[in-house]
mmCIF file of C-alpha atoms and ligand atoms in Angstrom:
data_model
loop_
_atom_site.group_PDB
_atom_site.id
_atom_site.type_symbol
_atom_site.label_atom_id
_atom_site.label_comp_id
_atom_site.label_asym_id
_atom_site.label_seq_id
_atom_site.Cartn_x
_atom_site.Cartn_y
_atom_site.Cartn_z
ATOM 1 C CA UNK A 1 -53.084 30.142 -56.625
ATOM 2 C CA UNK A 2 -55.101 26.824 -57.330
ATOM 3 C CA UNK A 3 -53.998 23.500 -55.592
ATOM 4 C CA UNK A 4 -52.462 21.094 -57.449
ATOM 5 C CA UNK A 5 -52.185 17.401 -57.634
ATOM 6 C CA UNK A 6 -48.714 16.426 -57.355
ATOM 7 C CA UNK A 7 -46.924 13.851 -59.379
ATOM 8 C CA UNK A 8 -46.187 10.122 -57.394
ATOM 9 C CA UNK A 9 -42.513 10.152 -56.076
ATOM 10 C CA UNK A 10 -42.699 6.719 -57.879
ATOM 11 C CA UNK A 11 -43.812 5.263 -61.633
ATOM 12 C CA UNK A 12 -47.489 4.010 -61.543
ATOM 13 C CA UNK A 13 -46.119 -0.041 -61.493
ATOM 14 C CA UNK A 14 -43.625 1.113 -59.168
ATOM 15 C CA UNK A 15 -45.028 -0.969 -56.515
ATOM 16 C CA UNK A 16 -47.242 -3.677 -58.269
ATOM 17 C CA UNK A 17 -44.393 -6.670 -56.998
ATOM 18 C CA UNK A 18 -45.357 -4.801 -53.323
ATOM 19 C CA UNK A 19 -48.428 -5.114 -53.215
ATOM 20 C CA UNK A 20 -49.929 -2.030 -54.770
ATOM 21 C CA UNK A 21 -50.794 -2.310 -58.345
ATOM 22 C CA UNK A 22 -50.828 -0.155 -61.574
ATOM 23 C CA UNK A 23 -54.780 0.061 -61.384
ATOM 24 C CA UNK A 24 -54.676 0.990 -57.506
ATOM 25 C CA UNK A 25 -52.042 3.970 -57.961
ATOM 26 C CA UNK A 26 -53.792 5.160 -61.809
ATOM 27 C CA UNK A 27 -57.257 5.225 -59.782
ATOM 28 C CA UNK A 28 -56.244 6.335 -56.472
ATOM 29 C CA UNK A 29 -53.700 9.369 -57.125
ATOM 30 C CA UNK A 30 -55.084 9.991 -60.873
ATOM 31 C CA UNK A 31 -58.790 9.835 -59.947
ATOM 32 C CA UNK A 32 -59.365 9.987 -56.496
ATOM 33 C CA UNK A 33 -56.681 12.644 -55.035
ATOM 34 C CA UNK A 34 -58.092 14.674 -58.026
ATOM 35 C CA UNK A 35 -60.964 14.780 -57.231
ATOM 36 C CA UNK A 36 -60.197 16.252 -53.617
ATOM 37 C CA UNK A 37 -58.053 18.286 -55.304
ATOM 38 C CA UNK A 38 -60.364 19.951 -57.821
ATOM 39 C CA UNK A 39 -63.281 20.098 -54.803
ATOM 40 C CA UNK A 40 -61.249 21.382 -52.880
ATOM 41 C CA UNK A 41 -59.935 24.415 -55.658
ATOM 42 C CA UNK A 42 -63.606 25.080 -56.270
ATOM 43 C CA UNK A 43 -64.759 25.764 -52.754
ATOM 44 C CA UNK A 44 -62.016 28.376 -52.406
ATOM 45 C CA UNK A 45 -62.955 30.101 -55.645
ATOM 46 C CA UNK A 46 -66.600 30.879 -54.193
ATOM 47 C CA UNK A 47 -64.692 31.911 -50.379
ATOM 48 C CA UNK A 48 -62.724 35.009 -50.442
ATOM 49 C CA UNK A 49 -61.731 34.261 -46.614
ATOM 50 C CA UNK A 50 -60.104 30.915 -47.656
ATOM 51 C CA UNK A 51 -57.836 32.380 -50.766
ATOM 52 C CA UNK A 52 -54.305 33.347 -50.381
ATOM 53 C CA UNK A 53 -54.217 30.319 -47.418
ATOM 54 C CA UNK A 54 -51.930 27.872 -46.918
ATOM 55 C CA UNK A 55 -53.188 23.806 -47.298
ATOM 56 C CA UNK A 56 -52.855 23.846 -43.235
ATOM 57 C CA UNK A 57 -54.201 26.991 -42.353
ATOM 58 C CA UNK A 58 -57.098 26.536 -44.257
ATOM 59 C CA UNK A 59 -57.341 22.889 -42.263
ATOM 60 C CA UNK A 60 -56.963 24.930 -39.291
ATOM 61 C CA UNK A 61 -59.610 27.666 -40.334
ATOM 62 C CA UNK A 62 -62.403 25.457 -40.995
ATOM 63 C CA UNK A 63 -62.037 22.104 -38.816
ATOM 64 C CA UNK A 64 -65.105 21.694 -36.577
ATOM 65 C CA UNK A 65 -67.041 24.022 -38.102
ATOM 66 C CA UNK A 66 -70.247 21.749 -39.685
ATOM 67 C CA UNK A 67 -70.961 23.913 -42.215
ATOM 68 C CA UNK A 68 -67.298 24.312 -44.171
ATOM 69 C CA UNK A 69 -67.363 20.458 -43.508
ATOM 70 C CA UNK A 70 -66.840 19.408 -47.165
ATOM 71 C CA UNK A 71 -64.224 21.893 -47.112
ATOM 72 C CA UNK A 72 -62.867 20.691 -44.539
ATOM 73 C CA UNK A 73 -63.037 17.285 -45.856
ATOM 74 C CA UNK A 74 -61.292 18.076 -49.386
ATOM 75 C CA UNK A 75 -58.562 19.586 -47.978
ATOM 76 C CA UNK A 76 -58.075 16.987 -45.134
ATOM 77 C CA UNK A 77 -57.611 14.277 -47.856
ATOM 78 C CA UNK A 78 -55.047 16.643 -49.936
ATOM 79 C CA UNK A 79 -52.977 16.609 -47.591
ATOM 80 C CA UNK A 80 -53.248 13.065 -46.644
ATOM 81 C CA UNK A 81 -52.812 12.128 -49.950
ATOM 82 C CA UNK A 82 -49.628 14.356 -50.605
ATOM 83 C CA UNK A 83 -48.163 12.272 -47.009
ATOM 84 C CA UNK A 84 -49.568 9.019 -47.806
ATOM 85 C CA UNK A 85 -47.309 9.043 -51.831
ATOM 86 C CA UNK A 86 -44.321 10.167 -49.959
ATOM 87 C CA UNK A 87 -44.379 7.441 -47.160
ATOM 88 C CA UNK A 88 -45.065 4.214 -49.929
ATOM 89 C CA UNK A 89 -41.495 3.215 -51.488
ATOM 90 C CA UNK A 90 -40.694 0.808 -54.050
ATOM 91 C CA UNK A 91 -38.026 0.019 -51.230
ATOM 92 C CA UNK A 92 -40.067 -0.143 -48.230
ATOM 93 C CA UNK A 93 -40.221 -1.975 -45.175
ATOM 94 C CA UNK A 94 -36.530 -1.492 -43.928
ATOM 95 C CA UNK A 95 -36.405 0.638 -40.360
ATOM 96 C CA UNK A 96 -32.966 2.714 -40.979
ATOM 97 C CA UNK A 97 -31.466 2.604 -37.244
ATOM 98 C CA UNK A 98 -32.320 6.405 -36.068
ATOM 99 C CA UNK A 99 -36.026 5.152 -36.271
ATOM 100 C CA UNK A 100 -35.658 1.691 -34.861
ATOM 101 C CA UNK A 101 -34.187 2.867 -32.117
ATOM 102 C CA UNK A 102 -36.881 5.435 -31.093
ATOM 103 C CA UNK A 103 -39.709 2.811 -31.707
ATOM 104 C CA UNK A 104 -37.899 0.400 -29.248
ATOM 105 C CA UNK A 105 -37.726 3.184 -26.995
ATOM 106 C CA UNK A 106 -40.972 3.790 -27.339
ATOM 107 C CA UNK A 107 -43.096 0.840 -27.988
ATOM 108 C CA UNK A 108 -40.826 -1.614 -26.552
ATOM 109 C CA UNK A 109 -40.184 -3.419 -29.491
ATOM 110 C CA UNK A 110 -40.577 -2.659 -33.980
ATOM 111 C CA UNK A 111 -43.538 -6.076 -33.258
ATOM 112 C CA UNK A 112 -45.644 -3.896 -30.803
ATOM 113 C CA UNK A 113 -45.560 -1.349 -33.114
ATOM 114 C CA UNK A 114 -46.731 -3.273 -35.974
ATOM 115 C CA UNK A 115 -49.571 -4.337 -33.633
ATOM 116 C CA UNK A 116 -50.520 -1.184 -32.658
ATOM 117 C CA UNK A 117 -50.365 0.088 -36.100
ATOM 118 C CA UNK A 118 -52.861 -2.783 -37.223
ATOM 119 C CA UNK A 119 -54.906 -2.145 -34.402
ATOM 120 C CA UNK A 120 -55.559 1.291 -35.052
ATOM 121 C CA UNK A 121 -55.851 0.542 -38.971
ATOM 122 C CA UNK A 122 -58.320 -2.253 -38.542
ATOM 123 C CA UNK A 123 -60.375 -0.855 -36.146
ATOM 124 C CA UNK A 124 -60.890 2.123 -37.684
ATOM 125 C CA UNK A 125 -64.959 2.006 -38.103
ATOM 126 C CA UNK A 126 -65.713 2.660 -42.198
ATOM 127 C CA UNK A 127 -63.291 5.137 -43.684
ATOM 128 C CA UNK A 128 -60.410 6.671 -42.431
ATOM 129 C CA UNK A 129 -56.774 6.788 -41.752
ATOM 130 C CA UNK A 130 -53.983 5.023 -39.497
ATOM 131 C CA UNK A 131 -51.213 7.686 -37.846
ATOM 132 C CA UNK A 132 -47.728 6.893 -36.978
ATOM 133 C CA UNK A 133 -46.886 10.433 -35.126
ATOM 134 C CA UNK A 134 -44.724 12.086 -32.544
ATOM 135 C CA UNK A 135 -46.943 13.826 -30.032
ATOM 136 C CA UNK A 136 -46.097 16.783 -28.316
ATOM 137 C CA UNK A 137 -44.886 15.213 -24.969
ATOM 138 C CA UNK A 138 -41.890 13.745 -28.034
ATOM 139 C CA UNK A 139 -43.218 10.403 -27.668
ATOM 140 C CA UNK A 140 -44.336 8.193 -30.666
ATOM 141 C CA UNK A 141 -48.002 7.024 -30.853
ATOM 142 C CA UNK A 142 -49.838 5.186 -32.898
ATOM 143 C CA UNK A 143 -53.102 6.997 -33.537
ATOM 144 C CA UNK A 144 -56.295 6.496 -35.911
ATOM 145 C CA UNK A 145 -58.773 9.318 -37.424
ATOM 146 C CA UNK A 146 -62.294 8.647 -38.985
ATOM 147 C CA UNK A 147 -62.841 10.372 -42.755
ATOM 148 C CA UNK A 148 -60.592 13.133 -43.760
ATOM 149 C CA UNK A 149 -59.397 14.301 -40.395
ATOM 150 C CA UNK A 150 -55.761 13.994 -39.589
ATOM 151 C CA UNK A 151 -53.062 14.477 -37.082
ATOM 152 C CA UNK A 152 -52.625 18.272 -37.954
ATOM 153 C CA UNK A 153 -56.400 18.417 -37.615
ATOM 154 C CA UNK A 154 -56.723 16.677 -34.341
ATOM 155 C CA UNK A 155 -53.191 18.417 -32.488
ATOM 156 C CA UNK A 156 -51.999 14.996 -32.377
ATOM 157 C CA UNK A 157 -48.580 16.485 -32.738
ATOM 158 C CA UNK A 158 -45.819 15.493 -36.152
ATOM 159 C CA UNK A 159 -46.809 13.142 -38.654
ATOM 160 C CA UNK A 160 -44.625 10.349 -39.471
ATOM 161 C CA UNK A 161 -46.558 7.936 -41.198
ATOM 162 C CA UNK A 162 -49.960 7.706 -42.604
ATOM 163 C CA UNK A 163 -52.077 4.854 -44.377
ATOM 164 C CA UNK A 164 -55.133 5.323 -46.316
ATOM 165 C CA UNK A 165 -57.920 2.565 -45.094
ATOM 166 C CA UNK A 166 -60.261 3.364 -47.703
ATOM 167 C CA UNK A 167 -61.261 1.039 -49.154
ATOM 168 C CA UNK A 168 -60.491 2.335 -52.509
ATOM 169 C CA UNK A 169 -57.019 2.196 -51.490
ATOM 170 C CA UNK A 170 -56.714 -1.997 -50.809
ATOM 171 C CA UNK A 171 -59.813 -3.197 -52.935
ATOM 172 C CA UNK A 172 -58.052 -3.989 -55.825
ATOM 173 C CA UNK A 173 -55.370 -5.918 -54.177
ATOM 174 C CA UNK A 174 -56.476 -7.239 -51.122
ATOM 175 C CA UNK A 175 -60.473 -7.243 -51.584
ATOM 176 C CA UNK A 176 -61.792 -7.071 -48.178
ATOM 177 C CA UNK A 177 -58.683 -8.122 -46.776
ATOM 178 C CA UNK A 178 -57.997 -4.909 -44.925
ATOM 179 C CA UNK A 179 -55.765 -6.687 -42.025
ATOM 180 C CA UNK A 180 -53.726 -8.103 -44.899
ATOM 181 C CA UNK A 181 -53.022 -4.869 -46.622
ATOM 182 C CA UNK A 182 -52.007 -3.087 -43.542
ATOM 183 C CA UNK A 183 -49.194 -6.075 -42.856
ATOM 184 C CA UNK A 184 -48.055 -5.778 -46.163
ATOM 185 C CA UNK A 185 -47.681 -2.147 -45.811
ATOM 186 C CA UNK A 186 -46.022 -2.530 -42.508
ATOM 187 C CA UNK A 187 -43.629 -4.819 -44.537
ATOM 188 C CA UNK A 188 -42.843 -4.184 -47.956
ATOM 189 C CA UNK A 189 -44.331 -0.658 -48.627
ATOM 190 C CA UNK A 190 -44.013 2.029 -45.892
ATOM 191 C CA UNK A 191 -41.169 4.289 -47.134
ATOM 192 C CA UNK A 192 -38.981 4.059 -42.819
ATOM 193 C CA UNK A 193 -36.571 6.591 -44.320
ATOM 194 C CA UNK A 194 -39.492 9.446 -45.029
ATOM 195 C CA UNK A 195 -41.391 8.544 -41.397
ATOM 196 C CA UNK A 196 -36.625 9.350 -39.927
ATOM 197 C CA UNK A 197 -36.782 12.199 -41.899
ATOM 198 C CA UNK A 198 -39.845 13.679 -40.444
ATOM 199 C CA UNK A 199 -38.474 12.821 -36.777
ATOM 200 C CA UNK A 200 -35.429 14.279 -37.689
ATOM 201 C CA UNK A 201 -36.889 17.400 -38.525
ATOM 202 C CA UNK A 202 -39.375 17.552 -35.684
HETATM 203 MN MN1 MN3 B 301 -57.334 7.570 -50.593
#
């Protein structure tokens, strides 16, 4: 069974009065996740040992091993990808009270959050990815991973949140603005009730 690319939770223009728009979500889910997708279908076809797995085990299977790396690296960003749609919402930015109340807990207060968040996001050397997750101690943490690597790759413990610092996801809005499109996310785009779900369920 051959991975697919699943449709955006949201339309295409969805978020263009967010911050995110029409060109940025056409290119980056209809293009770019694609593309991982299909690279990542046609290394399984050639690897009996991969087929019949799971998108995580197969993570699991082949992470630190140099030469499954673009295999690795394919499925890293599907599943990225497939967080990263469900945590943007046309309604974002609002912290329902469940969440708010564990990030106070945790950070001290929603602003040290944000800072750590854009910390993590602009510091992140060249490509990669900015992680709002519970670790397994049931703390929250901000945390930051280079490529296509992620929490589930790196035992970081449950994703909440994650935001794509490609740059192919902010160049179109924010040019080389990444500090700016990591506020706005912070603000207007990251989807609070998806990151209280996940806690919820953890
Ligand atoms: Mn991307």
């Amino acid at each position: 069974m051959a991975f697919e690319l699943p449709a955006l939770p949201f339309s295409t223009n969805a978020l263009a009065a967010r911050g995110m728009c029409q060109e940025t979500l056409e290119l980056h889910h209809d293009k770019h996740h694609q593309a991982y997708v299909t690279a990542l279908n046609g290394f399984v076809a050639a690897k009996p040992e991969l087929q019949g797995k799971s998108l995580d085990e197969i993570i699991l299977a082949v992470r630190g091993d140099a030469a499954l790396a673009p295999v690795f690296n394919n499925a890293g960003q599907h599943w990225n990808h497939i967080l990263f749609w469900n945590n943007l919402s046309p309604k974002g930015g609002a912290i329902p009270t469940k969440l708010e109340t564990k990030i106070k807990e945790d950070f001290g207060s929603v602003e040290t959050f944000k800072e750590d968040f854009k910390k993590a996001a602009t510091s992140q050397f060249g490509s990669g990815w900015a992680w709002l997750v519970l670790d397994p101690s049931g703390k929250l943490v901000v945390t930051k991973t280079a490529n296509g690597s992620n929490p589930l790759a790196e035992n970081q413990g449950t994703t909440l949140l994650g935001l794509d610092v490609w740059e192919h996801a902010y160049y179109l809005d924010f040019r080389n603005r990444r500090p700016d499109y990591v506020t706005n996310y912070l603000d207007k785009l990251a989807n609070y009730e998806f990151a209280e779900a996940q806690l919820s369920a953890a």
